[in-house]
Short mmCIF file of C-alpha atoms in Angstrom, two decimals:
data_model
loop_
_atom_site.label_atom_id
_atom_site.label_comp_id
_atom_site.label_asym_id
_atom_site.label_seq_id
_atom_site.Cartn_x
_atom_site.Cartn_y
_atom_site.Cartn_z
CA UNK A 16 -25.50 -49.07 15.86
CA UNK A 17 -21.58 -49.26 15.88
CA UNK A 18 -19.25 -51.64 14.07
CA UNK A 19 -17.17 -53.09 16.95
CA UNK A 20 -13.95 -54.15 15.34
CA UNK A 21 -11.98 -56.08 17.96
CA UNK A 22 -8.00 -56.49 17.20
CA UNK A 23 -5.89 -58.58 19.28
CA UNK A 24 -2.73 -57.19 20.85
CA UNK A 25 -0.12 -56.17 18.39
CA UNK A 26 -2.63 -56.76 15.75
CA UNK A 27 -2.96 -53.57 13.34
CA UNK A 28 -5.25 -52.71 10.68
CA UNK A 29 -3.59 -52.73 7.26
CA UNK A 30 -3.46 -49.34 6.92
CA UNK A 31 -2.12 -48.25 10.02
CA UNK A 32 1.32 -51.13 9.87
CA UNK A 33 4.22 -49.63 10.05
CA UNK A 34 5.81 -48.20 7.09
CA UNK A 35 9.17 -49.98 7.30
CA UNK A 36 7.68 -53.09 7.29
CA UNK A 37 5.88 -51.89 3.57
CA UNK A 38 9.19 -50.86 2.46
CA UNK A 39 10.46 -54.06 3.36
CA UNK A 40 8.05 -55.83 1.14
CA UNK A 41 8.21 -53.31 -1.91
CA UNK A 42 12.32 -53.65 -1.76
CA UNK A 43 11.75 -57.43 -1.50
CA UNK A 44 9.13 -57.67 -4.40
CA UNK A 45 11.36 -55.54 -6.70
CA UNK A 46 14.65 -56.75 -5.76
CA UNK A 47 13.39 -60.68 -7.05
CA UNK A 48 11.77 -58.40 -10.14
CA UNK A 49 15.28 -57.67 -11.08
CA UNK A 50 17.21 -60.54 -10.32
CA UNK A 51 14.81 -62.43 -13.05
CA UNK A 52 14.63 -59.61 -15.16
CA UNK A 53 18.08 -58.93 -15.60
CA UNK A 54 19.90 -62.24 -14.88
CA UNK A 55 16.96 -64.66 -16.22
CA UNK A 56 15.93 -67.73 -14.64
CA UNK A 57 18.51 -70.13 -15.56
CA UNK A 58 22.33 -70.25 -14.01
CA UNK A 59 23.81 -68.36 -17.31
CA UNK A 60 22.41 -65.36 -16.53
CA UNK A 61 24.52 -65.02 -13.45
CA UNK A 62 27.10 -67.00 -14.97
CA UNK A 63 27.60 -64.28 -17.23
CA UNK A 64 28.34 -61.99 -14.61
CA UNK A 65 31.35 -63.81 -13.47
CA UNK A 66 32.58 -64.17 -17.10
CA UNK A 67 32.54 -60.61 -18.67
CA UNK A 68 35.41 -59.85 -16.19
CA UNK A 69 36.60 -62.81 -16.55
CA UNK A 70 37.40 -61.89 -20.13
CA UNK A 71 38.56 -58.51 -19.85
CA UNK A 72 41.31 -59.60 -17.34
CA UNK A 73 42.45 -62.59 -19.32
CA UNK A 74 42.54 -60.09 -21.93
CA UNK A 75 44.68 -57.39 -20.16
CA UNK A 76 47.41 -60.38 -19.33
CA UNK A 77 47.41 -61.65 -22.21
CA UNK A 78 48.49 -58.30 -23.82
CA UNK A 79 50.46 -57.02 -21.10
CA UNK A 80 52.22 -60.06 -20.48
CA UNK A 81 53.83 -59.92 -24.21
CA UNK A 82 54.93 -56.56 -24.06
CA UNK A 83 55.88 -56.75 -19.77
CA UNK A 84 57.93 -59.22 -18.41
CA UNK A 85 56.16 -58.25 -14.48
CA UNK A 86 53.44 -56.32 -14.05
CA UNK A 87 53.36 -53.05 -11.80
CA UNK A 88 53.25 -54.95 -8.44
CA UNK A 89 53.82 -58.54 -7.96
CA UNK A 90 54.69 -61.20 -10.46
CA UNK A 91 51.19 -62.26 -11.72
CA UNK A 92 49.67 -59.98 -14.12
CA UNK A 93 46.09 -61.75 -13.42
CA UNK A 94 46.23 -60.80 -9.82
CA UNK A 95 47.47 -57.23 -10.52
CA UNK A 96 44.44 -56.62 -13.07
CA UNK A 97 41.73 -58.27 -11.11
CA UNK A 98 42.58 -55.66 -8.22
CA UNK A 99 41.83 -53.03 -10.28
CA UNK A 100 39.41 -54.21 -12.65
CA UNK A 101 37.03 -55.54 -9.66
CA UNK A 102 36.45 -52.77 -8.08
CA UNK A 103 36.18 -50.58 -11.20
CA UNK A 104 33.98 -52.51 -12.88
CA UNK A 105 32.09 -52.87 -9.54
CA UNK A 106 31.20 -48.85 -9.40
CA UNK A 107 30.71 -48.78 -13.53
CA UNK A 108 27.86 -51.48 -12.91
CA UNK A 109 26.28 -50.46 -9.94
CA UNK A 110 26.01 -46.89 -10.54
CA UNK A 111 24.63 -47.40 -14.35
CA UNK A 112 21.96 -49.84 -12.99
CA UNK A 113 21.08 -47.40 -9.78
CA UNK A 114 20.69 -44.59 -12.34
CA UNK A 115 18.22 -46.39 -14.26
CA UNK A 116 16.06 -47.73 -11.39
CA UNK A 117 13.53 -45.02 -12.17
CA UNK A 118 13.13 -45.87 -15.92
CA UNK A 119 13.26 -49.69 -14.82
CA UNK A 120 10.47 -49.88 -12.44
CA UNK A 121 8.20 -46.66 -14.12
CA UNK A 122 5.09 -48.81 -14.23
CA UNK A 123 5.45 -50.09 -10.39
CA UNK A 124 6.18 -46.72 -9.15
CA UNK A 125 2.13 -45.85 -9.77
CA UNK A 126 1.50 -48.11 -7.10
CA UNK A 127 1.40 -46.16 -3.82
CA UNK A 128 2.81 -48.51 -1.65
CA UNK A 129 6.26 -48.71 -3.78
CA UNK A 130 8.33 -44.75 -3.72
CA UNK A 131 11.44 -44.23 -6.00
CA UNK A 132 13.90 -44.88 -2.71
CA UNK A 133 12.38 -48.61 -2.51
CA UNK A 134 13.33 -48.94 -6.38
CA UNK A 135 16.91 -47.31 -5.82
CA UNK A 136 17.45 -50.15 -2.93
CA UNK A 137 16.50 -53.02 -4.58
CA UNK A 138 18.40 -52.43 -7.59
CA UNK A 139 21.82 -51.08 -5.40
CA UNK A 140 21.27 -54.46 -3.15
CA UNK A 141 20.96 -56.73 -5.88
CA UNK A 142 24.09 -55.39 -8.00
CA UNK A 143 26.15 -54.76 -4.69
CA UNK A 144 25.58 -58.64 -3.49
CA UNK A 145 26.42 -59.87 -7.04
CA UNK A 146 29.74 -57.82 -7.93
CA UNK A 147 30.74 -58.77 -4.14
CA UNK A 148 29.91 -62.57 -5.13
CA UNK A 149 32.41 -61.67 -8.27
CA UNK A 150 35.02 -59.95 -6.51
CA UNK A 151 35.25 -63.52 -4.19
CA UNK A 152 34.73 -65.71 -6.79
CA UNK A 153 38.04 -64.51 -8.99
CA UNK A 154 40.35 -63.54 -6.29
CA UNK A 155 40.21 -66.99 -5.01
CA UNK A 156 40.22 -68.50 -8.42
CA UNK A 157 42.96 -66.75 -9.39
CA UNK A 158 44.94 -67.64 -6.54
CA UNK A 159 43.86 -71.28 -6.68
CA UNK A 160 44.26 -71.46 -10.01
CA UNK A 161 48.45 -70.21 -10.22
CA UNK A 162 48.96 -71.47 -7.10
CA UNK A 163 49.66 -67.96 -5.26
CA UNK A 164 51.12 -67.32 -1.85
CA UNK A 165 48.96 -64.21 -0.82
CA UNK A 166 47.67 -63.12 2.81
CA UNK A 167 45.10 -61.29 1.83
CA UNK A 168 44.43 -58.03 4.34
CA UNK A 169 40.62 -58.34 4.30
CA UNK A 170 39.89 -55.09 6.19
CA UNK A 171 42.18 -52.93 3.35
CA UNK A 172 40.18 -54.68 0.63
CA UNK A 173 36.79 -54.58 2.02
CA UNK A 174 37.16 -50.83 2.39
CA UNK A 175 38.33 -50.38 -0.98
CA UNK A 176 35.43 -52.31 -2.39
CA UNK A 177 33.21 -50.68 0.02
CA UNK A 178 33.96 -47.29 -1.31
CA UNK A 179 33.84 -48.24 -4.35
CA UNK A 180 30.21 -49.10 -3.40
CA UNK A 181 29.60 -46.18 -1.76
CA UNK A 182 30.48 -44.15 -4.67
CA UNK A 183 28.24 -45.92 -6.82
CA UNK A 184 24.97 -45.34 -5.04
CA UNK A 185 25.94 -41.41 -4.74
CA UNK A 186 26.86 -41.14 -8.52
CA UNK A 187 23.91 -43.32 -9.50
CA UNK A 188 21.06 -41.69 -7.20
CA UNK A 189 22.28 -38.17 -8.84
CA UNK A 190 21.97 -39.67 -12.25
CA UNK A 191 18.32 -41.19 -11.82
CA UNK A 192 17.47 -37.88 -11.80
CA UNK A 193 19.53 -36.17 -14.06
CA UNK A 194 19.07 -39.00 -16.32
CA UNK A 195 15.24 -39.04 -16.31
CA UNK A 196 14.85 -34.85 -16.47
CA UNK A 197 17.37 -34.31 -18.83
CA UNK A 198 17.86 -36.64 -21.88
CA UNK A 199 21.13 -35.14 -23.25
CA UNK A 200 22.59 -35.88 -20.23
CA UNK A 201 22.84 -39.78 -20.95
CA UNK A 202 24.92 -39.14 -23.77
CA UNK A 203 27.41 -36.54 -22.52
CA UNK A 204 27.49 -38.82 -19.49
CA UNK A 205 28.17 -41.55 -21.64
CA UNK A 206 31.04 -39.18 -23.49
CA UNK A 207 32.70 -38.36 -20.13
CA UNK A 208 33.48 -42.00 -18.64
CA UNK A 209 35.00 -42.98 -21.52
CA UNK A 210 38.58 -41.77 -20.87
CA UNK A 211 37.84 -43.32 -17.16
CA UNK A 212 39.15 -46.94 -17.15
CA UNK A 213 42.53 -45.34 -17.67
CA UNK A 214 42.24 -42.80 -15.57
CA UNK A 215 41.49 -44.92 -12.56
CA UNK A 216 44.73 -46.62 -12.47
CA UNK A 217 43.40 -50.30 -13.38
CA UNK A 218 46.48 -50.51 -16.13
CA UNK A 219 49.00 -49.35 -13.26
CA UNK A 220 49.84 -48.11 -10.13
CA UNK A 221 49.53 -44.66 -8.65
CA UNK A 222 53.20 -44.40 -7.67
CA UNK A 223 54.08 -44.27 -11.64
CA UNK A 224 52.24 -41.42 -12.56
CA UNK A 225 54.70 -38.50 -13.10
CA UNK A 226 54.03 -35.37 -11.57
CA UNK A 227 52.56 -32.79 -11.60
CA UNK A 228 49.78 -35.68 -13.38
CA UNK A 229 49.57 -37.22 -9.62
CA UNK A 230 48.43 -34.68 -7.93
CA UNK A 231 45.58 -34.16 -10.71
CA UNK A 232 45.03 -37.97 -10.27
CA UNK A 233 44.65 -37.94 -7.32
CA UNK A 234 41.29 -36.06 -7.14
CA UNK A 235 40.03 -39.08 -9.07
CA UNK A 236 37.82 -40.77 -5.96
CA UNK A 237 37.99 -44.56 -7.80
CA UNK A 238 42.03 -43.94 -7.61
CA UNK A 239 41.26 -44.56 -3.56
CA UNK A 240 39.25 -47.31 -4.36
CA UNK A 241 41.54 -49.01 -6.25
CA UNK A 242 44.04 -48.35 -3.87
CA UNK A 243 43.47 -49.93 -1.14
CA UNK A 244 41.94 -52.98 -2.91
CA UNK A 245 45.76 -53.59 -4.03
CA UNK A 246 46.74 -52.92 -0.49
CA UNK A 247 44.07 -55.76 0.66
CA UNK A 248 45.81 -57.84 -1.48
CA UNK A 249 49.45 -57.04 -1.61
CA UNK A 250 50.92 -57.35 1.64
CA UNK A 251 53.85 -54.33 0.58
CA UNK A 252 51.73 -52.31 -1.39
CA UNK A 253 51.77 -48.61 0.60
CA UNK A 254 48.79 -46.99 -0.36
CA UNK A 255 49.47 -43.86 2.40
CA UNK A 256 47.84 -41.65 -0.68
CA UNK A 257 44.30 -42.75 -0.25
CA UNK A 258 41.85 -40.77 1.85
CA UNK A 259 38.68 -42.37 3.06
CA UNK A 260 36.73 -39.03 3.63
CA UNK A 261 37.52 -38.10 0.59
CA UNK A 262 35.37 -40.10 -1.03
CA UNK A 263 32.96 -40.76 1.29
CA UNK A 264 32.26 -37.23 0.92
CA UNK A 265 32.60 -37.08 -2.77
CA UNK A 266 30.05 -40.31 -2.58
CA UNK A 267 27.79 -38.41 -0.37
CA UNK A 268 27.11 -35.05 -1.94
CA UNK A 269 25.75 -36.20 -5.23
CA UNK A 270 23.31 -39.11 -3.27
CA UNK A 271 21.97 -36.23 -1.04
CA UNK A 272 21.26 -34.16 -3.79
CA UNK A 273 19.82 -36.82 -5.84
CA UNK A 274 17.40 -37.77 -3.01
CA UNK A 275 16.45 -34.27 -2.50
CA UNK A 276 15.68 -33.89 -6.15
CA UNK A 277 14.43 -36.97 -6.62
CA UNK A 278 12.10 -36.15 -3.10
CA UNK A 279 10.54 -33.33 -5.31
CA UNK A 280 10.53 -34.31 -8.87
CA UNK A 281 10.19 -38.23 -8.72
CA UNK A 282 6.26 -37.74 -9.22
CA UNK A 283 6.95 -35.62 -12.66
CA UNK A 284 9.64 -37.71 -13.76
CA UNK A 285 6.90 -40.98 -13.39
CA UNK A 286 4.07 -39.45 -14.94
CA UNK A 287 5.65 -37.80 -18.10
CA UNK A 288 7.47 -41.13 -18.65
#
């Protein structure tokens, strides 16, 4: 005697659905794991978000402003430091919280129907959509708020911000595995960002550097990124210097060999954790 299982059409058995559609549900389920991990479940937890760079760039024109009477390009030293800043501050986020997606979701990762790629999405998606919502939220309040007369050139600045992006997810997949297999590496990671705000031009332009410091500079891939974020937003800026392969590639490299490491370790890295 046979079991006769009928199915209607387009009707699968759980085990045999496709596996995009489980991927779907694991980056869903861990992507609203974060947002009320990390941000809480009242507004101030995203509010905060918004406000840490709100400080830091009140603080940088406040300084600047006493010492300056302009800053590098424009009139408004707000404006000028919120086009670096953003973008800077996007990549320093997103890449620390995609290199810690591993450590973050250890326990979940048992489960067979969640991998280490579904926990490297939901945390890159989550941190992308807020830093975007961040990077909207100033610009215009700045330029509401001191009345500015700026045509903004959204394709310039959603490149910039999209490389910036970009850069984060390659830096941050490499590091949630170098982070997880070697725990010195946290620290001298740690040691080597630290010079890094000011060598990403977010205190001035490109054009100022002296040479033969430029051409050094320039191999810095956030300097492109910052770039042409100030040539989204100021109309004159020329920001001929910036190459888009550049650091797509220099994005690239370290995500594919953190997914190909990741491919072949992740299952160590879970269980000795």
């Amino acid at each position: 005697m046979t079991d006769d299982i009928s199915l209607t059409p387009g009707q699968l058995p759980p085990a045999s659905r496709p596996a995009r559609f489980r991927t779907g549900r694991a980056v869903a389920a861990l992507f609203i794991r974060e947002m009320s991990t990390t941000y809480g479940r009242n507004a101030m937890g995203y509010a905060w978000a918004v406000l840490e760079p709100v400080a830091g760039i009140a603080l940088l024109s406040l300084v600047f402003s006493l010492a300056f009477r302009a800053p590098s390009l424009g009139t408004n030293f707000a404006l000028f430091y919120a086009s670096g800043l953003l973008p800077f501050m996007a990549y320093l986020d997103i890449s620390q919280k995609v290199a810690l997606s591993l450590r973050f979701s250890r326990q979940l990762l048992h489960y067979p129907g969640v991998t280490f790629v579904d926990a490297l999405a939901a945390r890159f998606l989550l941190n992308t959509i807020t830093q975007t919502l961040v990077l909207m939220i100033l610009l215009t309040g700045i330029i509401i708020a001191f009345d500015l007369r700026v045509i903004l050139d959204i394709p310039h600045l959603a490149l910039g911000f999209g490389l910036a992006v970009w850069l984060a997810l390659g830096v941050g997949t490499l590091n949630a595995y170098l982070l997880s297999s070697f725990p010195t590496w946290e620290r001298s990671w740690a040691i080597l960002n630290r010079p890094l705000f000011i060598l990403s031009c977010v205190l001035f332009v490109f054009d100022d550097v002296p040479q033969p410091y430029q051409d050094w500079l320039w191999f810095n891939p956030l300097i492109h990124c910052v770039g042409l974020v100030r040539a989204g937003i100021y109309a004159t800026y020329d920001a001929s210097y910036t190459s888009v392969g550049y650091v797509l590639a220099v994005g690239g490299v370290p995500m594919a060999l953190g997914l190909l490491f990741l491919r072949r370790h992740h299952r160590n890295i879970i269980d000795r954790g």
